[in-house]
Amino acid sequence: MRESNQSMISDFTLMGLFSHSGPHLVLFSLVAIIFTMGLLGNAVLLFLIHTDSRLHTPMYFLLSQLSLLDVGFPLVTIPKMAADFLQGEGSISVGGCAAQMFFLMLMGVSEGVLLSLMSYDRYVAVCHPLHYPVLMRRQVCLLMVGTSWLSGVLVASIQTSITLHFPYCASHTVDHFFCELPALLKLSCADTSAYELSLSISGVLILLLPLSLITTSYSHVLRAVLHMHSAEARHKAFTTCSSHITVVGLFYGAAMFMYMVPGTYHSPQQDNVVSLFYSLVTPMLNPLIYSLRNREVRMALVKVLGRTGFRSEMTCWRILHCSQDPPLQLRPVSFAVHVVQGVL
C-alpha cells in the first residue's frame, strides 16, 4: 500500500508568499531588493577575502565560509519563489522538493555550527590573544569548517531520506513557499507524531548545543571587555557584540521555532514569515554586521576600487570614515583592546 501511495506522487504544489494584488507586489519587490543586496554583499566579501592577503586570517577564513553559506541559502528558495510568482504557478517535482529540503538543511545546520565556532574564535582572540596563533592555526580552522559542513551533510541526508519515506497520498499542496520539512510532514497520510517528537528532541542537540557555546563564549568576551580601561573601546565592543547577538538570535530563534516547536502550535502564515528571517534577512545582514563595517574590509574595498579606476577622493573618505571611530593609531588602548576592535 505504501509503495502504491508513493508512486502516485508526481509533483508538489507550493502556495507561495504573495498574490498579484498591489500590496503584495510591493512586498515582492522588497524581497527582490533584499535578495539582491544579500547576494551582492556576500559576493563582494568573498572576493575581498580571496584577493587581499591582509584578510587571510582565521577570522576572515571563517567569515568567508559564512558568506558562502549565505549565498547558497537564498539561492535555493528565492529564485524558485520568484519564478512561480511571475509564471502564476508553483509546481515542483519530488526531486526538486527533495533537493530544496536537503540543501536548506545542509546549509542551516552548517551555519548554526559555524556561528558557534566563530564565537569561539572571538573568545580566543579577546581572552587569550597571546595563544591565538596556536589555538587558531590553519589546521584547526580547516577542522572547524570541515566539522560544520560534515554535520550539515549528515543531518540533511538523514532527515531528507526519512521525510520522503513517508507516504503522501492526500493533498500535494505545500502551504509554504518552499519545501521545508515541517510543512511537508503535514501532507503525509501516515502517523508522523513519533518522528515529529524525535525531530524536536534532535533540535535540542542540533540547535541548543551550538547556542550554548555561543552564549558561553560571548559571556567571557563581555567580561573581558568590562575590564578594559578605555570607555570608547568598551562602547564599540558592546555595540558590536549586541549586533552579532542580534543576528544569532534571529537565525537561532527562527530555526528553533520551526524545528523544536511542534507544528500544531504555529500556523502556515507564521512559518512563512519565520522562514524568511533565516533564509533571506539573516544572509543579507551577516556581511553588514560581521565584516563590511570592519576597517580592514573597508581598506581592501578601497584598494580594489583603486585598481579598477573607480576610486575618487570622496569615495575613499566615505568608506574609511563612514563610522565614528577615530584612526586606529590615535587610540590609546592596550593590545587586548586592539584585538577586540579587530575581531569584533
Coordinates of C-alpha atoms in Angstrom, one line a residue:
M1 CA 0.0 0.0 0.0
R2 CA 2.8 2.4 0.9
E3 CA 4.6 1.8 -2.4
S4 CA 1.4 2.4 -4.4
N5 CA 0.8 5.6 -2.4
Q6 CA 4.3 6.9 -3.0
S7 CA 4.1 6.0 -6.7
M8 CA 1.1 8.4 -7.0
I9 CA 3.3 11.4 -6.3
S10 CA 4.2 13.3 -9.5
D11 CA 4.6 16.9 -8.3
F12 CA 4.0 19.0 -5.2
T13 CA 2.4 22.5 -5.4
L14 CA 3.9 25.4 -3.5
M15 CA 1.5 28.0 -2.3
G16 CA 3.9 30.9 -2.5
L17 CA 4.2 34.1 -0.5
F18 CA 2.3 36.7 -2.5
S19 CA -0.7 37.1 -4.6
H20 CA -0.8 39.6 -7.5
S21 CA -2.5 42.4 -5.6
G22 CA -0.9 45.8 -5.2
P23 CA 0.4 45.5 -1.6
H24 CA 1.8 42.0 -2.4
L25 CA 3.6 43.4 -5.5
V26 CA 5.4 45.9 -3.2
L27 CA 6.3 43.1 -0.8
F28 CA 7.6 41.0 -3.7
S29 CA 9.8 43.9 -4.8
L30 CA 11.1 44.4 -1.3
V31 CA 12.0 40.7 -1.1
A32 CA 13.8 41.0 -4.5
I33 CA 15.8 44.0 -3.3
I34 CA 16.8 42.2 -0.1
F35 CA 17.8 39.1 -2.1
T36 CA 20.0 41.2 -4.4
M37 CA 21.6 43.1 -1.6
G38 CA 22.4 39.9 0.2
L39 CA 24.0 38.2 -2.8
L40 CA 26.0 41.4 -3.6
G41 CA 27.2 41.9 -0.1
N42 CA 28.3 38.3 0.4
A43 CA 29.9 38.1 -3.1
V44 CA 31.9 41.3 -2.5
L45 CA 33.0 40.0 0.9
L46 CA 34.1 36.6 -0.6
F47 CA 36.0 38.4 -3.4
L48 CA 37.8 40.7 -1.0
I49 CA 38.8 37.9 1.4
H50 CA 40.1 35.9 -1.5
T51 CA 42.1 38.7 -3.2
D52 CA 43.5 40.7 -0.2
S53 CA 46.4 39.0 1.6
R54 CA 45.7 41.0 4.8
L55 CA 42.4 39.3 5.1
H56 CA 44.0 35.8 5.1
T57 CA 43.4 35.3 8.8
P58 CA 41.4 32.7 10.7
M59 CA 38.6 35.2 11.5
Y60 CA 38.1 36.1 7.8
F61 CA 38.5 32.5 6.7
L62 CA 35.5 31.5 8.9
L63 CA 33.6 34.6 7.7
S64 CA 34.2 33.5 4.1
Q65 CA 32.5 30.2 4.8
L66 CA 29.6 32.0 6.4
S67 CA 29.3 34.2 3.3
L68 CA 29.4 31.1 1.1
L69 CA 26.5 29.6 3.1
D70 CA 24.6 32.9 3.0
V71 CA 24.9 32.9 -0.8
G72 CA 23.5 29.4 -1.1
F73 CA 20.6 29.9 1.4
P74 CA 18.5 32.4 -0.6
L75 CA 19.5 30.9 -4.0
V76 CA 17.8 27.6 -3.0
T77 CA 14.4 29.3 -2.2
I78 CA 14.0 32.8 -3.6
P79 CA 14.5 32.3 -7.4
K80 CA 12.0 29.4 -7.4
M81 CA 9.5 31.5 -5.4
A82 CA 10.0 34.5 -7.8
A83 CA 9.6 32.3 -10.9
D84 CA 6.4 30.8 -9.5
F85 CA 5.1 34.3 -8.7
L86 CA 5.8 35.6 -12.2
Q87 CA 4.5 32.5 -14.0
G88 CA 1.4 32.1 -11.8
E89 CA 2.0 28.5 -10.9
G90 CA 4.0 26.7 -8.2
S91 CA 4.6 23.1 -9.1
I92 CA 7.8 21.4 -8.1
S93 CA 8.9 17.9 -8.7
V94 CA 9.6 15.4 -6.0
G95 CA 13.3 15.5 -6.8
G96 CA 13.2 19.3 -6.7
C97 CA 11.4 19.2 -3.4
A98 CA 14.0 16.8 -2.0
A99 CA 16.8 18.9 -3.3
Q100 CA 15.4 22.0 -1.6
M101 CA 15.0 20.2 1.7
F102 CA 18.5 18.7 1.6
F103 CA 20.4 21.9 0.7
L104 CA 18.4 24.1 3.1
M105 CA 19.0 21.7 5.9
L106 CA 22.7 21.3 5.0
M107 CA 23.3 25.0 5.0
G108 CA 21.1 25.6 8.0
V109 CA 22.9 23.1 10.2
S110 CA 26.3 24.1 8.8
E111 CA 25.7 27.7 9.5
G112 CA 24.5 27.0 13.1
V113 CA 27.6 25.1 13.9
L114 CA 29.8 27.6 12.1
L115 CA 28.3 30.5 14.1
S116 CA 29.2 28.7 17.3
L117 CA 32.8 28.1 16.2
M118 CA 33.1 31.7 15.2
S119 CA 32.1 32.7 18.7
Y120 CA 34.9 30.5 20.0
D121 CA 37.3 32.3 17.6
R122 CA 36.3 35.6 19.2
Y123 CA 36.6 34.2 22.7
V124 CA 40.2 33.1 22.0
A125 CA 41.1 36.4 20.3
V126 CA 39.9 38.5 23.2
C127 CA 40.5 36.3 26.2
H128 CA 43.7 34.5 25.1
P129 CA 45.3 36.8 22.5
L130 CA 48.8 35.5 23.0
H131 CA 47.7 31.9 22.3
Y132 CA 45.6 32.9 19.3
P133 CA 48.2 31.9 16.6
V134 CA 48.4 28.4 18.2
L135 CA 44.8 27.8 19.1
M136 CA 43.5 29.1 15.7
R137 CA 46.2 27.7 13.4
R138 CA 45.3 26.7 9.9
Q139 CA 44.7 23.0 10.7
V140 CA 42.3 24.0 13.4
C141 CA 40.4 26.3 11.1
L142 CA 40.1 23.6 8.4
L143 CA 38.9 21.2 11.1
M144 CA 36.2 23.7 12.2
V145 CA 35.0 24.3 8.6
G146 CA 35.0 20.6 7.8
T147 CA 33.0 19.8 11.0
S148 CA 30.4 22.4 10.1
W149 CA 29.9 21.1 6.6
L150 CA 30.1 17.5 7.5
S151 CA 27.5 17.9 10.3
G152 CA 25.2 19.6 7.8
V153 CA 25.5 16.9 5.2
L154 CA 24.9 14.2 7.8
V155 CA 21.8 15.8 9.3
A156 CA 20.4 16.7 5.9
S157 CA 20.9 13.2 4.5
I158 CA 19.1 11.5 7.4
Q159 CA 16.2 14.0 7.7
T160 CA 15.5 14.2 4.0
S161 CA 15.5 10.4 3.4
I162 CA 13.2 9.9 6.4
T163 CA 10.8 12.6 5.3
L164 CA 10.5 11.3 1.8
H165 CA 10.0 7.8 3.1
F166 CA 6.5 8.7 4.4
P167 CA 3.6 8.1 2.1
Y168 CA 1.9 11.2 0.6
C169 CA -1.5 10.0 -0.6
A170 CA -3.6 13.1 0.2
S171 CA -3.2 16.7 -1.0
H172 CA 0.2 17.6 -2.5
T173 CA -0.2 21.3 -1.9
V174 CA 2.5 22.5 0.4
D175 CA 1.3 25.5 2.4
H176 CA 4.7 27.2 2.2
F177 CA 6.9 29.0 -0.4
F178 CA 9.5 26.2 -0.5
C179 CA 9.8 22.6 0.5
E180 CA 10.5 22.7 4.2
L181 CA 10.4 19.6 6.4
P182 CA 7.7 20.6 8.8
A183 CA 5.4 21.8 6.0
L184 CA 5.9 18.6 4.1
L185 CA 5.1 16.4 7.1
K186 CA 1.7 17.9 7.3
L187 CA 0.8 16.3 3.9
S188 CA 1.7 12.7 4.9
C189 CA -1.2 10.3 5.3
A190 CA 0.8 8.3 7.9
D191 CA 1.2 9.0 11.6
T192 CA 4.2 11.2 11.8
S193 CA 3.8 12.2 15.5
A194 CA 6.7 10.0 16.7
Y195 CA 9.0 11.4 14.0
E196 CA 8.0 15.0 14.9
L197 CA 8.8 14.3 18.5
S198 CA 12.2 12.9 17.6
L199 CA 12.7 15.9 15.4
S200 CA 12.0 18.3 18.3
I201 CA 14.4 16.3 20.5
S202 CA 17.2 16.3 17.9
G203 CA 16.7 20.0 17.6
V204 CA 18.0 20.3 21.2
L205 CA 21.3 18.8 20.1
I206 CA 21.5 20.5 16.7
L207 CA 20.5 23.9 17.9
L208 CA 20.8 24.3 21.6
L209 CA 24.3 22.9 22.0
P210 CA 25.9 25.4 19.5
L211 CA 23.8 28.1 21.0
S212 CA 25.1 27.3 24.5
L213 CA 28.7 27.6 23.1
I214 CA 27.8 31.0 21.6
T215 CA 26.3 32.2 24.9
T216 CA 29.3 31.0 26.9
S217 CA 31.9 32.5 24.5
Y218 CA 30.2 35.9 24.4
S219 CA 29.8 35.9 28.2
H220 CA 33.6 35.6 28.5
V221 CA 34.1 38.2 25.8
L222 CA 31.8 40.7 27.6
R223 CA 33.5 40.0 30.9
A224 CA 36.9 40.8 29.3
V225 CA 35.5 43.9 27.8
L226 CA 34.3 45.2 31.1
H227 CA 37.8 45.1 32.5
M228 CA 39.1 47.4 29.7
H229 CA 40.2 50.9 30.7
S230 CA 39.1 52.6 27.5
A231 CA 35.4 53.7 27.6
E232 CA 35.5 54.1 23.8
A233 CA 36.7 50.5 23.3
R234 CA 34.0 49.2 25.7
H235 CA 31.3 51.1 23.9
K236 CA 32.5 49.8 20.5
A237 CA 32.7 46.2 21.7
F238 CA 29.3 46.3 23.4
T239 CA 27.7 47.7 20.3
T240 CA 29.4 45.2 18.0
C241 CA 28.6 42.2 20.3
S242 CA 25.0 43.3 20.5
S243 CA 24.8 43.3 16.7
H244 CA 26.4 39.9 16.5
I245 CA 24.0 38.5 19.1
T246 CA 21.0 40.0 17.2
V247 CA 21.9 38.1 14.1
V248 CA 22.5 34.9 16.0
G249 CA 19.2 35.5 17.8
L250 CA 17.3 35.9 14.5
F251 CA 18.8 32.8 13.0
Y252 CA 18.5 30.5 16.0
G253 CA 15.2 31.9 17.1
A254 CA 13.6 31.2 13.8
A255 CA 15.2 27.8 13.5
M256 CA 14.1 26.8 17.0
F257 CA 10.5 27.9 16.3
M258 CA 10.4 25.8 13.1
Y259 CA 12.1 22.7 14.3
M260 CA 11.6 22.5 18.1
V261 CA 8.1 23.8 18.5
P262 CA 5.5 21.1 17.3
G263 CA 3.7 22.1 14.1
T264 CA 0.3 22.3 15.8
Y265 CA 1.5 25.4 17.7
H266 CA 2.1 27.6 14.7
S267 CA 0.3 28.4 11.5
P268 CA 1.5 28.3 7.9
Q269 CA 1.5 32.1 7.8
Q270 CA 3.8 32.2 10.8
D271 CA 6.0 29.6 9.2
N272 CA 6.4 31.7 6.0
V273 CA 7.4 34.8 8.0
V274 CA 9.8 32.9 10.2
S275 CA 11.4 31.1 7.3
L276 CA 12.1 34.5 5.6
F277 CA 14.2 35.5 8.5
Y278 CA 16.8 32.7 8.3
S279 CA 16.6 32.2 4.5
L280 CA 16.7 35.8 3.4
V281 CA 17.0 38.5 6.0
T282 CA 19.9 37.0 8.1
P283 CA 22.0 36.2 5.0
M284 CA 21.6 39.9 4.0
L285 CA 22.5 41.2 7.4
N286 CA 25.5 39.0 8.1
P287 CA 28.0 40.7 5.7
L288 CA 27.0 44.1 7.0
I289 CA 27.3 43.2 10.7
Y290 CA 30.2 40.8 10.6
S291 CA 32.5 42.3 8.1
L292 CA 31.7 45.2 5.9
R293 CA 31.9 47.5 9.0
N294 CA 35.4 46.4 9.7
R295 CA 38.2 48.8 8.9
E296 CA 40.3 46.1 7.2
V297 CA 37.5 45.2 4.8
R298 CA 36.9 48.8 4.0
M299 CA 40.5 49.3 3.2
A300 CA 40.5 46.2 1.0
L301 CA 37.5 47.6 -0.8
V302 CA 39.2 50.9 -1.4
K303 CA 42.2 49.0 -2.8
V304 CA 40.0 47.1 -5.2
L305 CA 38.2 50.3 -6.3
G306 CA 41.5 52.0 -6.9
R307 CA 42.7 49.2 -9.1
T308 CA 39.6 49.3 -11.2
G309 CA 39.8 53.1 -11.6
F310 CA 36.5 53.9 -9.8
R311 CA 38.1 55.5 -6.7
S312 CA 37.8 59.2 -6.0
E313 CA 38.9 61.2 -3.0
M314 CA 35.4 61.5 -1.8
T315 CA 34.7 57.7 -2.2
C316 CA 37.8 56.9 -0.2
W317 CA 36.9 59.3 2.5
R318 CA 33.4 58.0 2.9
I319 CA 34.5 54.4 3.0
L320 CA 37.3 54.9 5.5
H321 CA 35.4 57.3 7.7
C322 CA 31.8 56.2 7.5
S323 CA 32.0 55.0 11.1
Q324 CA 32.6 57.3 14.0
D325 CA 35.8 55.5 15.1
P326 CA 38.9 57.7 15.2
P327 CA 42.0 56.4 13.4
L328 CA 43.5 53.3 14.9
Q329 CA 46.9 54.8 15.6
L330 CA 45.3 57.6 17.7
R331 CA 43.6 55.3 20.1
P332 CA 45.4 55.0 23.5
V333 CA 44.4 51.4 24.1
S334 CA 46.1 48.2 25.1
F335 CA 46.9 45.2 22.9
A336 CA 43.8 43.4 24.1
V337 CA 41.6 46.4 23.0
H338 CA 43.2 46.3 19.5
V339 CA 42.3 42.6 19.3
V340 CA 38.7 43.3 20.3
Q341 CA 38.3 46.0 17.8
G342 CA 39.9 43.9 15.0
V343 CA 37.9 40.8 15.8
L344 CA 34.5 42.3 16.7

